[in-house]
Tab-separated table of C-alpha atoms and ligand atoms in Angstrom:
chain	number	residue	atom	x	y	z
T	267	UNK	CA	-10.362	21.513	-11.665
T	268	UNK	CA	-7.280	19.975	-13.498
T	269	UNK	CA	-7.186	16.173	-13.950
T	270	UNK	CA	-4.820	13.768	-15.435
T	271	UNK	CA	-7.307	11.158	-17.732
T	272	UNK	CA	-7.277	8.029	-19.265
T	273	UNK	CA	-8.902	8.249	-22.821
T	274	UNK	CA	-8.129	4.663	-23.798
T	275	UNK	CA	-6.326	1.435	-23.600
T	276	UNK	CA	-3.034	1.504	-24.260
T	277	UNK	CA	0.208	0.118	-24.499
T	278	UNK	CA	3.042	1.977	-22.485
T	279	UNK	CA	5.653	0.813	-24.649
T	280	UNK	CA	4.312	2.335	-27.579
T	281	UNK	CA	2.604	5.293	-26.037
T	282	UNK	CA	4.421	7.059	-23.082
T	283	UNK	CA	1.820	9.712	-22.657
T	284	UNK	CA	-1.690	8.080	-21.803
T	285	UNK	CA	-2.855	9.924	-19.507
T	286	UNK	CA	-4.032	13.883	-20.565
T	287	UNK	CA	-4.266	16.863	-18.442
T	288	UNK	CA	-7.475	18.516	-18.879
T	289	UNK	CA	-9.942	20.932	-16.993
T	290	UNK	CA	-12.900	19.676	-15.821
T	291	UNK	CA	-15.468	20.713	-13.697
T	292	UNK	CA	-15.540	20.103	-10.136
T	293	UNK	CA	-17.801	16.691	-8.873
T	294	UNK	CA	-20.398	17.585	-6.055
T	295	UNK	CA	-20.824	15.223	-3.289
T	296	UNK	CA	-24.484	13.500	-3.642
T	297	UNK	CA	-26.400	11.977	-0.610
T	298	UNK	CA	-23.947	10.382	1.811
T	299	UNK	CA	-20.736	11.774	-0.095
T	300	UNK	CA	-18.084	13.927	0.963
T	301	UNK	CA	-16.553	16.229	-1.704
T	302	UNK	CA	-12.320	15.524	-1.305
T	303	UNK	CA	-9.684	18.340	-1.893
T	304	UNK	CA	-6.955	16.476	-2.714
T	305	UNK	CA	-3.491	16.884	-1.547
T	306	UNK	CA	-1.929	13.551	-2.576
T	307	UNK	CA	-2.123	10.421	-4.394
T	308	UNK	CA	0.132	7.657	-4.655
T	309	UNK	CA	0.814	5.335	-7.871
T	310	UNK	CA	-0.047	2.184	-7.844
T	311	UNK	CA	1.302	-0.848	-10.327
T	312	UNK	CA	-2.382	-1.638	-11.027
T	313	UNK	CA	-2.766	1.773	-12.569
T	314	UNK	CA	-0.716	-0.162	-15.299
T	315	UNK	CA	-2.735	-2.862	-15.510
T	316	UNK	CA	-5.879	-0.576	-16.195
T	317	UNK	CA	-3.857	1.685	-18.518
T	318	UNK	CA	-2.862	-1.196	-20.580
T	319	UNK	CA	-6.256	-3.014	-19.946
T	320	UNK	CA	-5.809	-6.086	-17.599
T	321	UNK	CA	-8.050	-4.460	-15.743
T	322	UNK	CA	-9.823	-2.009	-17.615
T	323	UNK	CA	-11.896	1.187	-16.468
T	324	UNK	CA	-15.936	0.867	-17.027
T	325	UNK	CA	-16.068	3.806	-19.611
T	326	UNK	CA	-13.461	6.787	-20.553
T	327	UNK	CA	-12.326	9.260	-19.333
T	328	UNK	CA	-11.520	8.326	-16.545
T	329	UNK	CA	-9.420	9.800	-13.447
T	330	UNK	CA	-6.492	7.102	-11.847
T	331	UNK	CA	-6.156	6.862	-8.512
T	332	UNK	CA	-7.176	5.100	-5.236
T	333	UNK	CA	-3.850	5.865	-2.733
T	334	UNK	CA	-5.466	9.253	-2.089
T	335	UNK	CA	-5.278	11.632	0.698
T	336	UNK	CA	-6.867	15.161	1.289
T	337	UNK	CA	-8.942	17.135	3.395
T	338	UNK	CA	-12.780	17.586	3.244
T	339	UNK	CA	-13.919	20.646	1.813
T	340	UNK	CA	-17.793	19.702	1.283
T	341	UNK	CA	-20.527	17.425	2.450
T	342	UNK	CA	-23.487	15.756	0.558
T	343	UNK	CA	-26.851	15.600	2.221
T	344	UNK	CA	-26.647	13.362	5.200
T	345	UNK	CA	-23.289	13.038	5.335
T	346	UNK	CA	-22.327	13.580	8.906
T	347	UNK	CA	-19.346	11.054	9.676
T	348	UNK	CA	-16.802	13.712	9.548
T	349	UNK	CA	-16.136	17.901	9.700
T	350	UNK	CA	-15.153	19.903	7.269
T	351	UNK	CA	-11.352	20.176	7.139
T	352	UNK	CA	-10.754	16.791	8.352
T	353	UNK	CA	-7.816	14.340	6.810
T	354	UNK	CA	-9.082	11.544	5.341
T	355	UNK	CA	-7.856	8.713	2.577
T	356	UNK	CA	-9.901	7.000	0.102
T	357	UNK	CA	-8.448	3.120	-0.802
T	358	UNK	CA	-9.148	0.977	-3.416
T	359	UNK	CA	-12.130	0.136	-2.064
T	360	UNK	CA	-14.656	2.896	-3.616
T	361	UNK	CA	-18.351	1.127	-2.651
T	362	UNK	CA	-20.049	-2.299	-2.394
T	363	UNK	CA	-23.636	-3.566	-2.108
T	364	UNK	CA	-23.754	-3.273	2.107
T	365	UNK	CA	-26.583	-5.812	1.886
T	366	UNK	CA	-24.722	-9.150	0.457
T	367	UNK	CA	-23.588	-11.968	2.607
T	368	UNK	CA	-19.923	-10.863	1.654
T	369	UNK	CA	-20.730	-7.616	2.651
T	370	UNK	CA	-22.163	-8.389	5.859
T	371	UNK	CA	-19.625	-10.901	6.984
T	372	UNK	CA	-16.846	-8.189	6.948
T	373	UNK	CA	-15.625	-9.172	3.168
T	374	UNK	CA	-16.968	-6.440	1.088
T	375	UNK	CA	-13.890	-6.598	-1.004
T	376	UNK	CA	-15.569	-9.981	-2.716
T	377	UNK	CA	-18.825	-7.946	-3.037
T	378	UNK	CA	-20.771	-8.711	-6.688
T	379	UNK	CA	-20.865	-4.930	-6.745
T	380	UNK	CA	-17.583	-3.817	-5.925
T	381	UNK	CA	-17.000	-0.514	-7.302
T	382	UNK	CA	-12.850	0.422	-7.289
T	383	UNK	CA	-11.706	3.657	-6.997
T	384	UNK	CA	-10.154	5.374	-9.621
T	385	UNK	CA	-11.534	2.299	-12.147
T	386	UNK	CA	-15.131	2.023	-11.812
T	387	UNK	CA	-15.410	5.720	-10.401
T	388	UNK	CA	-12.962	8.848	-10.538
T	389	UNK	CA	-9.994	8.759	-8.229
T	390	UNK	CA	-7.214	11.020	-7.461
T	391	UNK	CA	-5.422	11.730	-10.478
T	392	UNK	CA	-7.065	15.629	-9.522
T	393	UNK	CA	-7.633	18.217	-7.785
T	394	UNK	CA	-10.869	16.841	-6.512
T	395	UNK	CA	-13.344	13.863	-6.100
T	396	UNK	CA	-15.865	12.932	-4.073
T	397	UNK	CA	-16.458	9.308	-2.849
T	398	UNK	CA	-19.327	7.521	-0.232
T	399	UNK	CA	-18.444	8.794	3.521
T	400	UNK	CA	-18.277	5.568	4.898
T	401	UNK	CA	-15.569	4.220	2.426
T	402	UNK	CA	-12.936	7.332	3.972
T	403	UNK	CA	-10.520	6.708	6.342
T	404	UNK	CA	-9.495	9.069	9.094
T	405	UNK	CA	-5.574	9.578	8.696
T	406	UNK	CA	-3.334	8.776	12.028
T	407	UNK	CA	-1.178	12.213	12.795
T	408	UNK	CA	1.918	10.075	12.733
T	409	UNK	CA	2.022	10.770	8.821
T	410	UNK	CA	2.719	13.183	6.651
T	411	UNK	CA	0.256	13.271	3.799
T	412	UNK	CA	2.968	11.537	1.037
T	413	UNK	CA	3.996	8.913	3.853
T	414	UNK	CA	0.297	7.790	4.545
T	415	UNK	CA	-0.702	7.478	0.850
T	416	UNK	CA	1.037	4.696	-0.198
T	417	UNK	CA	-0.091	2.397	3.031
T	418	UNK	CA	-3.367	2.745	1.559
T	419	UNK	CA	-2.728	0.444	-0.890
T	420	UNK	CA	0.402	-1.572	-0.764
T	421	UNK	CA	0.108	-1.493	3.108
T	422	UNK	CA	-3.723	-2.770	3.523
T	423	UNK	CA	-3.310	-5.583	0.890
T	424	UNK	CA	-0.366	-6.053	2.310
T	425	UNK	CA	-1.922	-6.556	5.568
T	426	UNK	CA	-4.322	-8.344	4.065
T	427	UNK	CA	-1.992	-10.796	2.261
T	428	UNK	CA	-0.014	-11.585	5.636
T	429	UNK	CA	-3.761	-12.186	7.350
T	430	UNK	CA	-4.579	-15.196	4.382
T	431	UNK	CA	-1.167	-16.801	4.400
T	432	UNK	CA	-2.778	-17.632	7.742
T	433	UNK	CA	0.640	-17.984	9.336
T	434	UNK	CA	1.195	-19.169	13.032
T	435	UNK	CA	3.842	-17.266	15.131
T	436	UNK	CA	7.237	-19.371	14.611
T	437	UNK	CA	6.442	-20.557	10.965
T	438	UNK	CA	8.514	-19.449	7.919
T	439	UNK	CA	7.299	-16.753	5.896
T	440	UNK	CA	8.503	-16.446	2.247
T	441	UNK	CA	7.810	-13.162	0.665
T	442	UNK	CA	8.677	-13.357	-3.816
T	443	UNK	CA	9.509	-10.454	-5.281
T	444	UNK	CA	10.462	-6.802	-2.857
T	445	UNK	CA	8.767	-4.214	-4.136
T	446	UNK	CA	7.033	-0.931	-2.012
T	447	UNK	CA	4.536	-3.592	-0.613
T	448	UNK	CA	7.312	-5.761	0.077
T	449	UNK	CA	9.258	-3.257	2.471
T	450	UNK	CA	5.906	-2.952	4.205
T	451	UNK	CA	5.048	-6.462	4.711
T	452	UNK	CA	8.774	-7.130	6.357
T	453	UNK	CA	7.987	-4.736	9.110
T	454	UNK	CA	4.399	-6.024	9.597
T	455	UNK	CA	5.761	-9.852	9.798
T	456	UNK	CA	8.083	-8.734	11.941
T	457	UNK	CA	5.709	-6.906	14.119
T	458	UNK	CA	2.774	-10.084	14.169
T	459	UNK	CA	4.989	-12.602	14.310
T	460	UNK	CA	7.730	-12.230	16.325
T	461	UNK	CA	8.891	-15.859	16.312
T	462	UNK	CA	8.778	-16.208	12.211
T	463	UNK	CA	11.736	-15.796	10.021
T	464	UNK	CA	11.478	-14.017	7.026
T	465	UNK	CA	13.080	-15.161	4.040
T	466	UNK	CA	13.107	-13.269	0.632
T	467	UNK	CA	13.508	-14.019	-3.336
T	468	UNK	CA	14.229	-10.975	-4.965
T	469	UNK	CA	15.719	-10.455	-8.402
T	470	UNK	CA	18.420	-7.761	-7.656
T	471	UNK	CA	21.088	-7.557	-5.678
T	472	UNK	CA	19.762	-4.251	-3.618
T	473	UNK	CA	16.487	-5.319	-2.710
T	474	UNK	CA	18.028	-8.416	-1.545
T	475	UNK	CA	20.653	-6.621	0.885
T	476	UNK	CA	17.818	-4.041	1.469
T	477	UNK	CA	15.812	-6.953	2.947
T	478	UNK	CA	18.198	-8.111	5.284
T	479	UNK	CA	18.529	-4.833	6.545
T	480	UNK	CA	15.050	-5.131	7.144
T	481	UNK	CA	14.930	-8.190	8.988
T	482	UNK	CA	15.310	-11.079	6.391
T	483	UNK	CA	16.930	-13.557	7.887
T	484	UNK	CA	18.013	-15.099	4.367
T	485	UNK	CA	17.904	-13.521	0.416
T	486	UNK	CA	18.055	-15.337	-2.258
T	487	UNK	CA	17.180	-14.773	-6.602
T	488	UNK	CA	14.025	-15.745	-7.450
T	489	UNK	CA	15.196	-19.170	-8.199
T	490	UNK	CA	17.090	-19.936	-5.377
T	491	UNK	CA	15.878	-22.612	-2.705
T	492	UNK	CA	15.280	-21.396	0.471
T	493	UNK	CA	17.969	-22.968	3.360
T	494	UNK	CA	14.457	-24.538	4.808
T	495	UNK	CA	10.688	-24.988	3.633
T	496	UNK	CA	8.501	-22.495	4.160
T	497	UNK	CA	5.186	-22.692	5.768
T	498	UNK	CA	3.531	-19.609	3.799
T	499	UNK	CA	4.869	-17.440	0.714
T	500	UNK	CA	3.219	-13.999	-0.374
T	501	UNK	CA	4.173	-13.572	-4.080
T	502	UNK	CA	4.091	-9.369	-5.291
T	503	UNK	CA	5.440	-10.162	-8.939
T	504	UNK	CA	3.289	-9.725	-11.779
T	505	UNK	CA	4.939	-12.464	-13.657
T	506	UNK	CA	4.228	-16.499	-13.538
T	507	UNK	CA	8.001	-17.820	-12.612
T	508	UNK	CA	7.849	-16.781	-9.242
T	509	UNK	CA	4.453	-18.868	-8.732
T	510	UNK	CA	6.238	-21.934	-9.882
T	511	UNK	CA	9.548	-20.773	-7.710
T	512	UNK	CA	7.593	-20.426	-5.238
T	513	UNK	CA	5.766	-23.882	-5.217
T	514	UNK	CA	9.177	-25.639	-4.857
T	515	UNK	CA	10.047	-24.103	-1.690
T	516	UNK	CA	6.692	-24.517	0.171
T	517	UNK	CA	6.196	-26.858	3.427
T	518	UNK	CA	3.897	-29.696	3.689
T	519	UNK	CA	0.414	-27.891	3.999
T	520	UNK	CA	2.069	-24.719	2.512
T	521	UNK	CA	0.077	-21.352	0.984
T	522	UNK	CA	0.984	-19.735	-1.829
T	523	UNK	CA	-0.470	-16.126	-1.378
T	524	UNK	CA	-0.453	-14.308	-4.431
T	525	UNK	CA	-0.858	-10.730	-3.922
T	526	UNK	CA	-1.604	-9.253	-7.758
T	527	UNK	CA	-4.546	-8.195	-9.403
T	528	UNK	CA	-3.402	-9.560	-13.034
T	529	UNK	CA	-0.331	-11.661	-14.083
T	530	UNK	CA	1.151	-10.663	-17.244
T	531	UNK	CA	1.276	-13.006	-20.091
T	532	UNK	CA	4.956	-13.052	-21.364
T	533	UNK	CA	5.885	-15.957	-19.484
T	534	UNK	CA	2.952	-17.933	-18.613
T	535	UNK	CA	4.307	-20.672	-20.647
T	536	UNK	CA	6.975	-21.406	-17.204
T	537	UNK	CA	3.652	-23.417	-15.934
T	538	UNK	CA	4.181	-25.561	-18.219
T	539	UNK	CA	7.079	-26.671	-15.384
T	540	UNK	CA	4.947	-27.055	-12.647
T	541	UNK	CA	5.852	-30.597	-11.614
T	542	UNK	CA	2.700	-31.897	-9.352
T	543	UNK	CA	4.398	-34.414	-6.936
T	544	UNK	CA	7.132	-31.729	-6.123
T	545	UNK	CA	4.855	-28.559	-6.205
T	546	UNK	CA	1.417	-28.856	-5.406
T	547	UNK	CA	1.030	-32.672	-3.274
T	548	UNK	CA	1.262	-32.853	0.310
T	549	UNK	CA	-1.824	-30.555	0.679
T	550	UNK	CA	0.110	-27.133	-1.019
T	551	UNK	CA	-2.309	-24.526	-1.229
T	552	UNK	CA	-2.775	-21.557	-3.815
T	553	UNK	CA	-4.745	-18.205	-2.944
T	554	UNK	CA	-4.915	-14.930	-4.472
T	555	UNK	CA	-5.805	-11.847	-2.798
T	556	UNK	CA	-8.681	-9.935	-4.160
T	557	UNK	CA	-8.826	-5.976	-3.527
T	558	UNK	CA	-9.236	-4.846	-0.158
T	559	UNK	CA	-12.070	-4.859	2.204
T	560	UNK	CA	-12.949	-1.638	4.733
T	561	UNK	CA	-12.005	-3.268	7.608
T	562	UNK	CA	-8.008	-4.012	5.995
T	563	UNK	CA	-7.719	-0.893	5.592
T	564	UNK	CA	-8.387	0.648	9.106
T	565	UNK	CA	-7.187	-1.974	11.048
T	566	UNK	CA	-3.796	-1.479	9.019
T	567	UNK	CA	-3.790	2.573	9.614
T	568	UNK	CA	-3.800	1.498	12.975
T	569	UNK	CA	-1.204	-0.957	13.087
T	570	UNK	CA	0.920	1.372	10.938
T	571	UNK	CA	0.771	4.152	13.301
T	572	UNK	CA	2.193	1.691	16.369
T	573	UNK	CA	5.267	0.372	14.047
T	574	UNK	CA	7.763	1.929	11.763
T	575	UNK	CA	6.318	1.957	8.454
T	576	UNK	CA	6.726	5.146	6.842
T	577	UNK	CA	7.597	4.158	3.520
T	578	UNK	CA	10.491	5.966	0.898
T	579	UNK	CA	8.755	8.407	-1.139
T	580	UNK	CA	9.306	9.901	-4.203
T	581	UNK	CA	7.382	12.921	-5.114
T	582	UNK	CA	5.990	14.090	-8.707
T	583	UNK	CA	3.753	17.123	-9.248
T	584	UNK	CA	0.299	15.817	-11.127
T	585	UNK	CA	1.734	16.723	-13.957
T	586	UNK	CA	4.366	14.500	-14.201
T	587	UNK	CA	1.878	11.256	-13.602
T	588	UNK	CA	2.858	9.840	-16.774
T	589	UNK	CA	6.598	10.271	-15.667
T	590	UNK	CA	5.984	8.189	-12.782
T	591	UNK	CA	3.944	5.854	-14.493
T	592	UNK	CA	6.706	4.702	-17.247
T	593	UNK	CA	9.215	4.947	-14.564
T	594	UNK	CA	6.915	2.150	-12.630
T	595	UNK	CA	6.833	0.120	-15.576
T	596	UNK	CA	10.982	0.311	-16.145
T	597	UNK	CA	11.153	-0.696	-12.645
T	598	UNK	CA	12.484	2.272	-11.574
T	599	UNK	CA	11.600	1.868	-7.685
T	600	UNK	CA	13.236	4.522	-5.517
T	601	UNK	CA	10.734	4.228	-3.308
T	602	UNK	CA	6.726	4.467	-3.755
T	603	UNK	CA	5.760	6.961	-5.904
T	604	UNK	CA	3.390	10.138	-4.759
T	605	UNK	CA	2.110	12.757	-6.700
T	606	UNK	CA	1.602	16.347	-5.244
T	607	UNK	CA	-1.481	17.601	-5.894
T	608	UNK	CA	-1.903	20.073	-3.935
T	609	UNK	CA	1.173	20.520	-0.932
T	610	UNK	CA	-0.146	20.820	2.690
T	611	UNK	CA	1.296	21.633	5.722
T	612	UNK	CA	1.140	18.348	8.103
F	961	ZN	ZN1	-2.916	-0.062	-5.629
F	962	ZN	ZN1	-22.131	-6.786	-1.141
């Protein structure tokens, strides 16, 4: 099968072809797997962060990828959860214990032995892969194979996100930085909680009028004070300014959410103007969001298909992953990035 792999760490700037396209042989589902032809898989900004090493695969090579979506084309022994042929999508989310309290409780994204797709195991950066049965998702019909890819990441942390700011109906939701999970969030918070206003701190001038076509009910730069506090604030950047931003602006009892799997270190030094009375007393609260748990994931594919969230797309063939790749790190969003693996009818 052709594959795009990761042979090393390394840095974009300096290297804008990372990732090699190779042939390799096909994986075979073991017990409990299902064997994945893939049709599409979206890229992610944490595909950056492992390519430069933030978050760096277990060994190399190693195959990108965890916004997939294909059909199944073979089962493992004792797999039996779903048909041959079927649609499913494989998350971030690759395997974890089953057995641990986390586990148990529902969190399996805070597992000790969470395994991520496309990191700790081959993802979809191919023409195949195979992955445990019960960590697949059955599609909803209402997307195309490129719309329903990129909900599989930016959507369920999304979701997830929005469900630890734990905001009431009728507070003020910030949301720092508008990027692809951004646009999703927006139509979720609108969706939740009816009541809330949604206020945004974006750096350009587009995503800021972009939001308020969404729903915003103010923009502002990244900077800016918000025209009132704000009860909960979901930060996407991967930079530190916004956290401090962010701080400023938060209500009495406030929650920072931040929604990144590494923050960059060019600016970290901005902490350094974190001002304690002003940002952090009065009970202000700071939480990240770590990966995504089974249960995010469905109950966001289901929520997706009742509200309009098909997100922009823009398509590459597999080929072209390291186009799309230093295009994400220029921040050349025109929407979230797919590549076309292998073009289906749907
Ligand atoms: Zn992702
Ligand atoms: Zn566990």
């Amino acid at each position: 099968m052709k594959a795009m792999v990761l042979n090393s760490i390394s840095d974009l700037k300096n290297n804008k072809t990372p990732l090699e396209l190779v042939e390799i042989s096909k994986p075979v589902p073991n017990k409990g797997e299902i064997l994945i032809s893939i049709s599409v898989c979206g890229v992610c900004h944490t595909e950056l962060d492992e390519i430069e090493g933030r978050t760096p695969p277990l060994e190399f090579p190693t195959i990108l990828g965890h916004q997939v979506v294909g059909i199944v084309e073979d089962l493992g022994p004792e797999a039996n959860r779903f048909k041959l042929n079927d649609r499913v999508g494989v998350a971030w989310i690759y395997s974890s214990c089953g057995e641990c309290h986390y586990c148990l409780e529902g969190n399996d994204n805070l597992c000790h032995d969470f395994q991520a797709t496309g990191r700790d195991h081959n993802g979809g950066y191919a023409e195949y892969m195979v992955v445990p049965e019960n960590f697949a998702y059955e599609i909803p019909n209402s997307f195309s194979d490129s719309e329903a890819a990129p909900l599989l990441c930016a959507g369920a942390i999304g979701y997830r996100s929005l469900k630890l700011t734990d905001l009431k109906d009728g507070q003020n939701l910030g949301l720092t930085g508008f990027g692809a999970s951004g646009h999703l969030v927006i139509k979720m918070a609108r969706y939740m909680y009816p009541n809330s206003n949604v206020y945004v701190f974006a750096r350009s001038e587009h995503e800021r009028k972009f939001s308020k076509d969404l729903g915003a009910i103010w923009a502002g730069n990244t900077n800016d004070m918000a025209p009132e506090k704000l009860d909960a604030i979901i930060d996407t950047t991967p930079v530190w300014r916004p956290v401090v931003e962010a701080l400023k602006n938060l209500n009495t009892e406030g929650r920072l959410v931040i929604n990144a799997i590494r923050k960059e270190e060019g600016d970290k030094e901005t902490l350094l103007g974190l001002n304690y009375a002003r940002d952090l007393w009065m009970e202000k609260e700071i939480k990240s969001v770590a990966n995504v748990s089974r249960a995010d994931v469905s109950e966001f594919l289901e929520l997706a298909s009742k509200i309009d969230v098909k997100p922009e797309i823009q398509e590459y063939n597999l080929e072209d992953a390291n186009l799309a790749l230093n295009e994400l790190k220029q921040g050349e969003i025109k929407g979230a990035k797919v590549l076309v693996v292998n073009k289906r009818a749907n």
